[in-house]
CSV table of N, CA, C and O in Angstrom, one decimal:
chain,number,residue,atom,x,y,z
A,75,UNK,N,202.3,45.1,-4.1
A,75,UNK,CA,202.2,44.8,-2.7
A,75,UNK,C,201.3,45.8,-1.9
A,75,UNK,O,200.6,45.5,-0.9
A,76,UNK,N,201.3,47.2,-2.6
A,76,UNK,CA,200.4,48.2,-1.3
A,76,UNK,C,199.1,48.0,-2.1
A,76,UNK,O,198.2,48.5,-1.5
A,77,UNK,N,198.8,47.5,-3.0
A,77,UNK,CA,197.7,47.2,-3.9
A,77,UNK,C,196.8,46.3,-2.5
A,77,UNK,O,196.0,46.7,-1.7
A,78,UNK,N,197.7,44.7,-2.7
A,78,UNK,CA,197.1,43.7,-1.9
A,78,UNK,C,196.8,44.3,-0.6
A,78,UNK,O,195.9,43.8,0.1
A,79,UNK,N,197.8,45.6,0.1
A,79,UNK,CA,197.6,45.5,1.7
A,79,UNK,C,196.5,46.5,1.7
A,79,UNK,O,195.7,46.1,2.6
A,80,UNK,N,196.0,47.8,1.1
A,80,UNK,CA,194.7,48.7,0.7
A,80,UNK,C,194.0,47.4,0.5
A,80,UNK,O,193.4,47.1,1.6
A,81,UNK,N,193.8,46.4,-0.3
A,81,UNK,CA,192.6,46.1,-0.3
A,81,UNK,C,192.4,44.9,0.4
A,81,UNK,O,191.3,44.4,0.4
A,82,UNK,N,193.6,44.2,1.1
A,82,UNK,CA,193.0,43.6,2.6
A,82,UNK,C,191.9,44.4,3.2
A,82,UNK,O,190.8,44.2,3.7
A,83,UNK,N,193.0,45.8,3.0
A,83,UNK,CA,191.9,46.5,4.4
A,83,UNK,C,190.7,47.2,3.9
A,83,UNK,O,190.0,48.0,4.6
A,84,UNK,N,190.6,47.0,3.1
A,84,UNK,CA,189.0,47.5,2.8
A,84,UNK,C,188.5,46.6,2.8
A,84,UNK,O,187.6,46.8,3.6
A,85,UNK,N,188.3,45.3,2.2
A,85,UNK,CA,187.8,44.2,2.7
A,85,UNK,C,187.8,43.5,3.8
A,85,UNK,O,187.1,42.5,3.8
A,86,UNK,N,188.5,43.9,5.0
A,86,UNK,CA,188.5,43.9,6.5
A,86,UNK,C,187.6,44.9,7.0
A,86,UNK,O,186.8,44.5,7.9
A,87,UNK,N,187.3,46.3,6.6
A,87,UNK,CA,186.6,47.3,7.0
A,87,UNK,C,185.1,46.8,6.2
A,87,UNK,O,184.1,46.8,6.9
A,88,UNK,N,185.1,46.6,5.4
A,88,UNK,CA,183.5,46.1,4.8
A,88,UNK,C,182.7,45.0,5.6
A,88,UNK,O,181.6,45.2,5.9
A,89,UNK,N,183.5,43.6,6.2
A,89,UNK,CA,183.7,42.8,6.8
A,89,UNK,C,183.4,42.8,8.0
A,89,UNK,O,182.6,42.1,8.6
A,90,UNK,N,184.0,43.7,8.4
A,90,UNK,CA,183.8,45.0,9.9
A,90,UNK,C,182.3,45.4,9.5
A,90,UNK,O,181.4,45.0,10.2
A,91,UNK,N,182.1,45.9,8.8
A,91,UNK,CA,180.6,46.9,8.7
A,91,UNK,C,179.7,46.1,8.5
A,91,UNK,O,178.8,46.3,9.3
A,92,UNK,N,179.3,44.9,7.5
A,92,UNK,CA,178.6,44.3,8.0
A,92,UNK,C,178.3,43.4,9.2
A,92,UNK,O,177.1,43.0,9.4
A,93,UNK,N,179.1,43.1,9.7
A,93,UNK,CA,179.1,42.4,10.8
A,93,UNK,C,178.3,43.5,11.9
A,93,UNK,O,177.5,43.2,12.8
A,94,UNK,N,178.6,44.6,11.5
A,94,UNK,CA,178.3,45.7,12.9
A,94,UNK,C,177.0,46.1,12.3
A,94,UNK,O,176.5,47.1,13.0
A,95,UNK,N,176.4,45.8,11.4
A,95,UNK,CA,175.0,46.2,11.1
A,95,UNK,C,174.1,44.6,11.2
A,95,UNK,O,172.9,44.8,11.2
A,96,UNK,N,174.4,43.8,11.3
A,96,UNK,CA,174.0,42.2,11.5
A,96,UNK,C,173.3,42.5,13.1
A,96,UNK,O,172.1,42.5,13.6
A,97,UNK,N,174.7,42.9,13.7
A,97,UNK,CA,174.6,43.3,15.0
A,97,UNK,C,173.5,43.9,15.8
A,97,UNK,O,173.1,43.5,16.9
A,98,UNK,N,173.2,44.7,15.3
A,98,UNK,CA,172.6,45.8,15.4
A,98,UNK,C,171.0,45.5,14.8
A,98,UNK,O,170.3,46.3,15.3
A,99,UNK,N,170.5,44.7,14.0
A,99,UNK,CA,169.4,44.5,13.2
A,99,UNK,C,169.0,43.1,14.4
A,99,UNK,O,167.9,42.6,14.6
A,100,UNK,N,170.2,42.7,15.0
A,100,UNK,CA,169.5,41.3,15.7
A,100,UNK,C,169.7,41.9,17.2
A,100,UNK,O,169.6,41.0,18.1
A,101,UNK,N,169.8,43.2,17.6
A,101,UNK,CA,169.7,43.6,19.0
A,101,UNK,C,168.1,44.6,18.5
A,101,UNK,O,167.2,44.8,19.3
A,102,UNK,N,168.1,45.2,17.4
A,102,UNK,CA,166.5,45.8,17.3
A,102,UNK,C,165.5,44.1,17.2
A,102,UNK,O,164.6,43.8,18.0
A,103,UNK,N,165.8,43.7,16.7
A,103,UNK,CA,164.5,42.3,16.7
A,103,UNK,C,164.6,41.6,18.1
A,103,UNK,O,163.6,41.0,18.5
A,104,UNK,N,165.5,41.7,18.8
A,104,UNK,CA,165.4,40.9,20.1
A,104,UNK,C,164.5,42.5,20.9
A,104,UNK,O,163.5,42.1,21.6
A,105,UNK,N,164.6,43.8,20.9
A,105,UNK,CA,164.0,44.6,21.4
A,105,UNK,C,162.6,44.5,21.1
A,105,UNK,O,161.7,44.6,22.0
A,106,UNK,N,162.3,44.2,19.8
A,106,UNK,CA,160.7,44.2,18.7
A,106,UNK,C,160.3,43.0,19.9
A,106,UNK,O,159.7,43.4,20.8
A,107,UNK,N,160.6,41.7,20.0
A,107,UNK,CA,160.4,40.6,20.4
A,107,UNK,C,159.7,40.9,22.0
A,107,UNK,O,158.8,40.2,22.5
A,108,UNK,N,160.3,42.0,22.5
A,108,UNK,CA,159.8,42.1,24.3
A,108,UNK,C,158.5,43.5,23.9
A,108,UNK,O,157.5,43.5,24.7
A,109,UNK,N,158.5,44.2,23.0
A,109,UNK,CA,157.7,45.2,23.3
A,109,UNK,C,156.0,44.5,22.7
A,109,UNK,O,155.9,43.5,22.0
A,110,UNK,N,155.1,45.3,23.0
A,110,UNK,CA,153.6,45.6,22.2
A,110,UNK,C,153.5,47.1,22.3
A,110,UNK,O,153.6,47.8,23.3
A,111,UNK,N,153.4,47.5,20.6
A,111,UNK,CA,153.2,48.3,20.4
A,111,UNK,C,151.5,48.3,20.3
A,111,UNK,O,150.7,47.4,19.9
A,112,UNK,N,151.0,50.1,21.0
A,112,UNK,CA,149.9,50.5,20.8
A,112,UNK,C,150.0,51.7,19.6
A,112,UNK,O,150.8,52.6,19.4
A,113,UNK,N,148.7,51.0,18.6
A,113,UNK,CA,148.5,51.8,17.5
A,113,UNK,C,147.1,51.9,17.1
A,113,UNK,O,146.3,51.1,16.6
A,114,UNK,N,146.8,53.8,17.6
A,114,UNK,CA,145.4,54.3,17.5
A,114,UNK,C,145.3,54.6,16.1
A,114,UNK,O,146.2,55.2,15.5
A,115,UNK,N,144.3,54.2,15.4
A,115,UNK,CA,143.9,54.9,13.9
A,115,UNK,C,142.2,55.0,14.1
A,115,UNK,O,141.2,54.3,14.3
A,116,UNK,N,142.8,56.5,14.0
A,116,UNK,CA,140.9,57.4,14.4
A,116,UNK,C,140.9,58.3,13.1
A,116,UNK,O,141.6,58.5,12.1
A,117,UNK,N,139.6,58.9,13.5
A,117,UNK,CA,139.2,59.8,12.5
A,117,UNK,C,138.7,61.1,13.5
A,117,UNK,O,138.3,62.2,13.2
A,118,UNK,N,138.9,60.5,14.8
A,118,UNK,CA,138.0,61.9,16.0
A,118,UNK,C,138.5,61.3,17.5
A,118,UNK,O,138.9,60.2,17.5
A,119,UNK,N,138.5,61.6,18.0
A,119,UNK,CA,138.9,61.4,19.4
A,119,UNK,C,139.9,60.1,19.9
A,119,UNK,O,139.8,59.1,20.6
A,120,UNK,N,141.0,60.9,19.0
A,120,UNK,CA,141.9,59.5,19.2
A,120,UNK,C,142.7,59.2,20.8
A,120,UNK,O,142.8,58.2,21.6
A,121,UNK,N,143.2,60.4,20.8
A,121,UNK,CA,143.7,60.6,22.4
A,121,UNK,C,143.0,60.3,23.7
A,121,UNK,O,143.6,59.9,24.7
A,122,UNK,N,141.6,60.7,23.5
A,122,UNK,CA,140.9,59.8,25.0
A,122,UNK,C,140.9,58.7,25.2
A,122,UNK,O,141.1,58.2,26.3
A,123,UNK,N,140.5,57.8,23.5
A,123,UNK,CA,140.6,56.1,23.1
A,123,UNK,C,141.8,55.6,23.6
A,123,UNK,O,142.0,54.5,24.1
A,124,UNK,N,143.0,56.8,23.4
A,124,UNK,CA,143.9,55.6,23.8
A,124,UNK,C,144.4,55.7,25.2
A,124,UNK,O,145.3,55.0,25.4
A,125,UNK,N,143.8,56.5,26.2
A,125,UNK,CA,144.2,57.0,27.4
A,125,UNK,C,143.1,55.7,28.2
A,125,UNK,O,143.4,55.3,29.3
A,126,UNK,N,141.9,55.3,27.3
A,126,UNK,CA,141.1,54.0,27.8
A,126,UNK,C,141.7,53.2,27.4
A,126,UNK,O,142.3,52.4,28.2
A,127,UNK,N,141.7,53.1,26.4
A,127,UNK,CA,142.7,51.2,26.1
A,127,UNK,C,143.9,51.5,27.3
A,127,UNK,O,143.6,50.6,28.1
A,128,UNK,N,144.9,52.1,27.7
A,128,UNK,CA,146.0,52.2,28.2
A,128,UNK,C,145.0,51.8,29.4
A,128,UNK,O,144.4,50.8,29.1
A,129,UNK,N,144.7,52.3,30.6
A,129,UNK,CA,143.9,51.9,32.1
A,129,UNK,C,143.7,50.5,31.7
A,129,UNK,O,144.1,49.4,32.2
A,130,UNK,N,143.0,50.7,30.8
A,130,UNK,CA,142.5,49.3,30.9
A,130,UNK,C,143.2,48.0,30.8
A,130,UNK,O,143.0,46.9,31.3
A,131,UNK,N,144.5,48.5,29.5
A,131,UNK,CA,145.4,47.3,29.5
A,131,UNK,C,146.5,47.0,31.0
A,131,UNK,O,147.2,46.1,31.4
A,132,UNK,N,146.4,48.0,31.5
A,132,UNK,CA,147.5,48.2,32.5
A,132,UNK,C,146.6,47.1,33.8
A,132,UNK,O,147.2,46.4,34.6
A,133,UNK,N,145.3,47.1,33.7
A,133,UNK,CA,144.9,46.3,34.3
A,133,UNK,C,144.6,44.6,34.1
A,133,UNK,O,144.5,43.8,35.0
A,134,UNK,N,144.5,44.5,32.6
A,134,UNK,CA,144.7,43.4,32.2
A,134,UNK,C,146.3,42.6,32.2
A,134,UNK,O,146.5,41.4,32.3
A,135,UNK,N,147.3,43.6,32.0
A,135,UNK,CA,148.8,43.2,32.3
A,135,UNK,C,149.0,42.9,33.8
A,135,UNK,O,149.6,41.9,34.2
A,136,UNK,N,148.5,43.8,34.6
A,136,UNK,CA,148.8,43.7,36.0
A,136,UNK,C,148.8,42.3,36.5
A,136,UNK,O,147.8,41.7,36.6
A,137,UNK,N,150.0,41.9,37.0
A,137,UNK,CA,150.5,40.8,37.1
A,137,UNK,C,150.4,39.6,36.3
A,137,UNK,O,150.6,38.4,36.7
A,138,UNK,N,150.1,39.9,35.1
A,138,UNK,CA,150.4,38.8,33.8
A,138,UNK,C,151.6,38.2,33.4
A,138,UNK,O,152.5,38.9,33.1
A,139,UNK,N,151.8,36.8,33.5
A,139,UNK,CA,153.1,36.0,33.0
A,139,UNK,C,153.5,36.5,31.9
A,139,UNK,O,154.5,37.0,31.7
A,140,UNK,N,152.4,36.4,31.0
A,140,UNK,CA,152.9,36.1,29.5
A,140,UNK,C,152.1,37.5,28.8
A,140,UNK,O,151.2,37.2,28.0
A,141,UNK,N,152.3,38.8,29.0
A,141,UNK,CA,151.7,40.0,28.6
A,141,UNK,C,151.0,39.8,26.8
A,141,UNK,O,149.9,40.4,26.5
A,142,UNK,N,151.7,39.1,26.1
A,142,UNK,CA,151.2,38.6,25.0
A,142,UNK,C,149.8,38.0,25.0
A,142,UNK,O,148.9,38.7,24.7
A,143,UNK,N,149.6,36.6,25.5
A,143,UNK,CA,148.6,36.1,25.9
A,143,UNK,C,147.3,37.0,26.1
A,143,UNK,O,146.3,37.2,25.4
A,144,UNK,N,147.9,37.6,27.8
A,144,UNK,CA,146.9,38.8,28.5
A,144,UNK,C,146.5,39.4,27.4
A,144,UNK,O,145.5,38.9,26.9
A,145,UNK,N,147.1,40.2,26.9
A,145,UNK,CA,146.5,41.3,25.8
A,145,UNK,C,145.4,40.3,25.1
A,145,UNK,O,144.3,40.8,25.1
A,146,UNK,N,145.5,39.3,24.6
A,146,UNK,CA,145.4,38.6,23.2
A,146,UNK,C,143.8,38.3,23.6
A,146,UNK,O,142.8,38.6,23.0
A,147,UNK,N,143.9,37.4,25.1
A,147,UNK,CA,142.9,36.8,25.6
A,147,UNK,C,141.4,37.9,26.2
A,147,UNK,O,140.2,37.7,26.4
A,148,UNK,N,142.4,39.3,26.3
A,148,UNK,CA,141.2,40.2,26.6
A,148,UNK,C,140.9,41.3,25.9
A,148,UNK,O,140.7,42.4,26.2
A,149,UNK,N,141.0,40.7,24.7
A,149,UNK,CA,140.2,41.8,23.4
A,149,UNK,C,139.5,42.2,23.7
A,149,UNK,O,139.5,43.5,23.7
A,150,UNK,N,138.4,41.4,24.2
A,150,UNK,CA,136.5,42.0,24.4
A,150,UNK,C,137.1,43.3,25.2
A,150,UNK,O,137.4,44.4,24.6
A,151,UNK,N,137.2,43.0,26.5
A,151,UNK,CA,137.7,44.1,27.1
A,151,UNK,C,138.4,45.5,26.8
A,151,UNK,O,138.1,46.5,27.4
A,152,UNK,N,139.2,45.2,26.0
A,152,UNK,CA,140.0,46.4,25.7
A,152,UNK,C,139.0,47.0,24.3
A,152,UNK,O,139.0,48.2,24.0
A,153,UNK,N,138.1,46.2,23.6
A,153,UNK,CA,137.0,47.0,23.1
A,153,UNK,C,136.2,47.5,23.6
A,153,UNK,O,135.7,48.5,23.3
A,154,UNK,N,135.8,47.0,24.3
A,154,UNK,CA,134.9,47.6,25.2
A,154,UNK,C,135.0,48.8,25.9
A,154,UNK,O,134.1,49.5,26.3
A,155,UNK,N,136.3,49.0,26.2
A,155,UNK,CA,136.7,50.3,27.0
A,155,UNK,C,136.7,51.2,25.9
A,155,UNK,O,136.1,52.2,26.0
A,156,UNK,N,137.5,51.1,24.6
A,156,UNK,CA,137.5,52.0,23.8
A,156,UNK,C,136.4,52.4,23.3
A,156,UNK,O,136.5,53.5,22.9
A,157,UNK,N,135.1,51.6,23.1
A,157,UNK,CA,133.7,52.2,22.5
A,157,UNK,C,133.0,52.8,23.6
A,157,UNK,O,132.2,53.6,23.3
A,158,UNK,N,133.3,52.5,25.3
A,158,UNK,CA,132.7,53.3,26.4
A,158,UNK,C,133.3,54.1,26.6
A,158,UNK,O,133.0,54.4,27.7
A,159,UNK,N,134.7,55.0,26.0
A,159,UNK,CA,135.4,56.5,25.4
A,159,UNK,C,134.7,57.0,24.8
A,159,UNK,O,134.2,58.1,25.1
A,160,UNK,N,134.4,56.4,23.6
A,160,UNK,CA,133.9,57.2,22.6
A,160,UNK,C,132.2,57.1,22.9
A,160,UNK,O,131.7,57.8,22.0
A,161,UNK,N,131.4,56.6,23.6
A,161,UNK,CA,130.3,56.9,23.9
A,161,UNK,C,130.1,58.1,24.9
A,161,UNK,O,129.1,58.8,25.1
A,162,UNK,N,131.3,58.0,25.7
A,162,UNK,CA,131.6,59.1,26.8
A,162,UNK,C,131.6,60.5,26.0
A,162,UNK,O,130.9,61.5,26.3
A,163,UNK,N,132.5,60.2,24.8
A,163,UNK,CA,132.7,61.6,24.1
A,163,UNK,C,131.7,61.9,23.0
A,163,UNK,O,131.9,62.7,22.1
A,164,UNK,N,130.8,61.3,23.2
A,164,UNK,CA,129.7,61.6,22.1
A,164,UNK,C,129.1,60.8,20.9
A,164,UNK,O,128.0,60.6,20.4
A,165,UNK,N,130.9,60.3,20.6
A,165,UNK,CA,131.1,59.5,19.1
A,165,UNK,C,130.3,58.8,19.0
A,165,UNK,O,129.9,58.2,20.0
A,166,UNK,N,129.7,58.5,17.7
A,166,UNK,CA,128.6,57.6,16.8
A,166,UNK,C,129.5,56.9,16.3
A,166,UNK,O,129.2,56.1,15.4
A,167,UNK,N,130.9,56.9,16.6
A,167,UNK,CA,132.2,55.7,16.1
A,167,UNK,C,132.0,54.6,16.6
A,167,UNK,O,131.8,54.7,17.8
A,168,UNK,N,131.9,53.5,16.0
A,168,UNK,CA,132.7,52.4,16.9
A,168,UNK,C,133.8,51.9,16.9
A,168,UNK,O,134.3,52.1,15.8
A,169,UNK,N,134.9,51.2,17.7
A,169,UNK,CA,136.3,51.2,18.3
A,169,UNK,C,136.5,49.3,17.4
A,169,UNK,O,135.5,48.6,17.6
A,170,UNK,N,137.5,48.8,16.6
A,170,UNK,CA,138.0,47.5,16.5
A,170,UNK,C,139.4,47.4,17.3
A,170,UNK,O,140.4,48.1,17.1
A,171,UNK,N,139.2,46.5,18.2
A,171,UNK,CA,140.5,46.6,18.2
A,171,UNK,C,140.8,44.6,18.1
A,171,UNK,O,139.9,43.7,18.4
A,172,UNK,N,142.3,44.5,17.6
A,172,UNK,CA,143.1,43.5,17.1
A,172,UNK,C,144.4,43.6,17.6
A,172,UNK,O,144.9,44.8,17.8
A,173,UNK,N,145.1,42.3,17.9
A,173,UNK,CA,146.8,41.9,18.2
A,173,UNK,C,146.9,41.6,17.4
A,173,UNK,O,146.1,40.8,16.9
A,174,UNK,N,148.1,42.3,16.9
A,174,UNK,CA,148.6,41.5,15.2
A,174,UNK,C,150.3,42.1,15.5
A,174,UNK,O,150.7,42.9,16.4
A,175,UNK,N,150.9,41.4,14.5
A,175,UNK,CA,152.1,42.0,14.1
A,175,UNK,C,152.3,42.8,13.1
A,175,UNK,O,151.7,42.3,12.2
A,176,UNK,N,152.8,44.0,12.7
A,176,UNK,CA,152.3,45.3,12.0
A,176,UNK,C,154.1,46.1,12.3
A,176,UNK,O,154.7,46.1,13.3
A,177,UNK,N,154.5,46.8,10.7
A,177,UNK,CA,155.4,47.2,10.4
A,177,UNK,C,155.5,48.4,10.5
A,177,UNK,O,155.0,49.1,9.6
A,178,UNK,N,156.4,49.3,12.0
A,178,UNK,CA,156.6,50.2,12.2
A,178,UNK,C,157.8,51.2,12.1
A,178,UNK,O,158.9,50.9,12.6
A,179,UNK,N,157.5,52.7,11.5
A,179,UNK,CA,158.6,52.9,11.5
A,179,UNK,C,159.0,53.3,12.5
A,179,UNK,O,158.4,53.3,13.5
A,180,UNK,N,160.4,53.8,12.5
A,180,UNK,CA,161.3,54.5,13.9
A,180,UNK,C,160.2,55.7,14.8
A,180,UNK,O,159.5,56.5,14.2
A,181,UNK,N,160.3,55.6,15.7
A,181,UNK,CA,159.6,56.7,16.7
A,181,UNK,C,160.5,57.3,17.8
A,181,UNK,O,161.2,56.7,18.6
A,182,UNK,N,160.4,58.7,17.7
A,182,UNK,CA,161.5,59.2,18.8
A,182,UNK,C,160.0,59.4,19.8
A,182,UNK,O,158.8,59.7,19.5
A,183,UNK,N,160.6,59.3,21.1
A,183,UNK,CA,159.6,59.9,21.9
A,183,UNK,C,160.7,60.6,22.7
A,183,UNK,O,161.8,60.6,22.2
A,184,UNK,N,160.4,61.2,24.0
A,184,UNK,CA,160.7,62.0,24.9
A,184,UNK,C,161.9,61.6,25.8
A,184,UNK,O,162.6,62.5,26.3
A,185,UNK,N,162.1,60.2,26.1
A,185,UNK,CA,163.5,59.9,26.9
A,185,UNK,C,163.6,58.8,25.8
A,185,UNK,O,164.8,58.5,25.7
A,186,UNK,N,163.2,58.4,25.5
A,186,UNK,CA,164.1,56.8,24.2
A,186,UNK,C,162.7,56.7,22.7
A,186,UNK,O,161.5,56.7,22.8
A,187,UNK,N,163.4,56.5,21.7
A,187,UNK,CA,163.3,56.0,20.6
A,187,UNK,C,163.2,54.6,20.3
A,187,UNK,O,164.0,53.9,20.9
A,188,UNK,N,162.5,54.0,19.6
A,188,UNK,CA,162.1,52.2,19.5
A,188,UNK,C,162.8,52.9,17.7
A,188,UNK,O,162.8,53.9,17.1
A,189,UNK,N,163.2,51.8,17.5
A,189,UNK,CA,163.6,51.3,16.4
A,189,UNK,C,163.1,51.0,15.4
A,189,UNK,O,162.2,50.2,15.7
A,190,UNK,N,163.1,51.2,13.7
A,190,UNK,CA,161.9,50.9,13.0
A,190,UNK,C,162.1,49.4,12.7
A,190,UNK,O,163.1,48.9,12.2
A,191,UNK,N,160.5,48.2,12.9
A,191,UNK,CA,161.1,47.3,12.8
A,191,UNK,C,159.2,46.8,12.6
A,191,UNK,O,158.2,47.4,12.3
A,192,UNK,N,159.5,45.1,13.0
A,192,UNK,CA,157.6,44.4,13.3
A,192,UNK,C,157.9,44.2,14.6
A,192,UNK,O,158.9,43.7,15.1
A,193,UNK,N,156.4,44.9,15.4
A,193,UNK,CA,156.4,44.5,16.7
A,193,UNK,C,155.2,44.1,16.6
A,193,UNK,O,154.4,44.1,15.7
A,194,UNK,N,155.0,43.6,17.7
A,194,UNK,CA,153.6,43.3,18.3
A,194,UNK,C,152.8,44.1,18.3
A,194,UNK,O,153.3,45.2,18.6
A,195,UNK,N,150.9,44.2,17.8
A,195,UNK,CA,150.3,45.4,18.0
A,195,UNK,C,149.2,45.4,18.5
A,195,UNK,O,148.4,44.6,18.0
A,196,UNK,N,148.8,46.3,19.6
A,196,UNK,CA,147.6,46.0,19.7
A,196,UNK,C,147.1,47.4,19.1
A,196,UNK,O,147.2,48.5,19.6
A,197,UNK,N,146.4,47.1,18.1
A,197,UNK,CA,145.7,48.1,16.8
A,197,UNK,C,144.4,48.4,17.1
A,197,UNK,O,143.5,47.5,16.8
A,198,UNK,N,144.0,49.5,17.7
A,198,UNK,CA,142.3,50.3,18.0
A,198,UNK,C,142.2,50.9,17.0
A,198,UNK,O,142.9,51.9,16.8
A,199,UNK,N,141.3,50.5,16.0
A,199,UNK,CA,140.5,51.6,14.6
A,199,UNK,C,139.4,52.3,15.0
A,199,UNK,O,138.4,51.6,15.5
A,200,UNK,N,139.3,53.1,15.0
A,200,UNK,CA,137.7,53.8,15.2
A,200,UNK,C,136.9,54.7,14.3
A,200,UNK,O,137.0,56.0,14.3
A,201,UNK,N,136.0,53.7,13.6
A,201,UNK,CA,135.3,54.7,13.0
A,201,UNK,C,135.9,53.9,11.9
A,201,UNK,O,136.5,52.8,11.9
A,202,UNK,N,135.8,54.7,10.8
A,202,UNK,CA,136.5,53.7,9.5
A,202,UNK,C,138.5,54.0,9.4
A,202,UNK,O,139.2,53.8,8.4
A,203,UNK,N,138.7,54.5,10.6
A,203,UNK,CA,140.4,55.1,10.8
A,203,UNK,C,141.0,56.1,10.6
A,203,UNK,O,142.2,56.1,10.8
């Protein structure tokens, strides 16, 4: 009898634990689903490139329905600002950038952490990365 009632409850507590990691894997993909992640791969002045893509997306988002779309629809643009960075800074790089979905891991930043998961990306290469 304490056989059966231990292993009720371990099989209630396993039960329990998956359920609470289910949980949890379908509250990070509903998070993945609202964000675009920005992802610089440089070989030289990655931090000014992405301080231009950033102005520049903020003005392509600026008042956008569907921020997906916006992004998507003004690539030229957002290349464009990142190769007039790097002509600013000297670089003989040139800047690709692409929306795609791309596998990220966990990131702590300064007041909140994103989750490691696939988000949306808008990916600037410069130079061969």
């Amino acid at each position: 009898m304490k056989k059966r009632v231990v292993s009720l409850i371990l099989l209630a507590a396993s039960a329990l634990t998956v359920t609470l990691c289910a949980m949890l894997q379908a509250q990070s993909q509903r998070m993945a689903d609202k964000i675009i992640r920005l992802h610089v791969v440089a070989n030289s002045v990655k931090l000014a490139v992405r301080d231009a893509v950033l102005r520049e997306a903020g003005r392509v988002l600026d008042g956008a329905e569907d921020p997906k779309q916006a992004v998507a629809a003004q690539l030229p643009a957002l290349e464009a600002a990142a190769n007039a960075e790097l002509q600013r800074q000297g670089s003989e790089d040139l800047a690709r950038v692409s929306f795609r979905r791309e596998l990220f891991p966990t990131r702590e930043y300064d007041t909140f952490s994103l989750p490691a998961g696939v988000y949306d990306s808008l990916r600037v290469t410069i130079g061969q990365g």
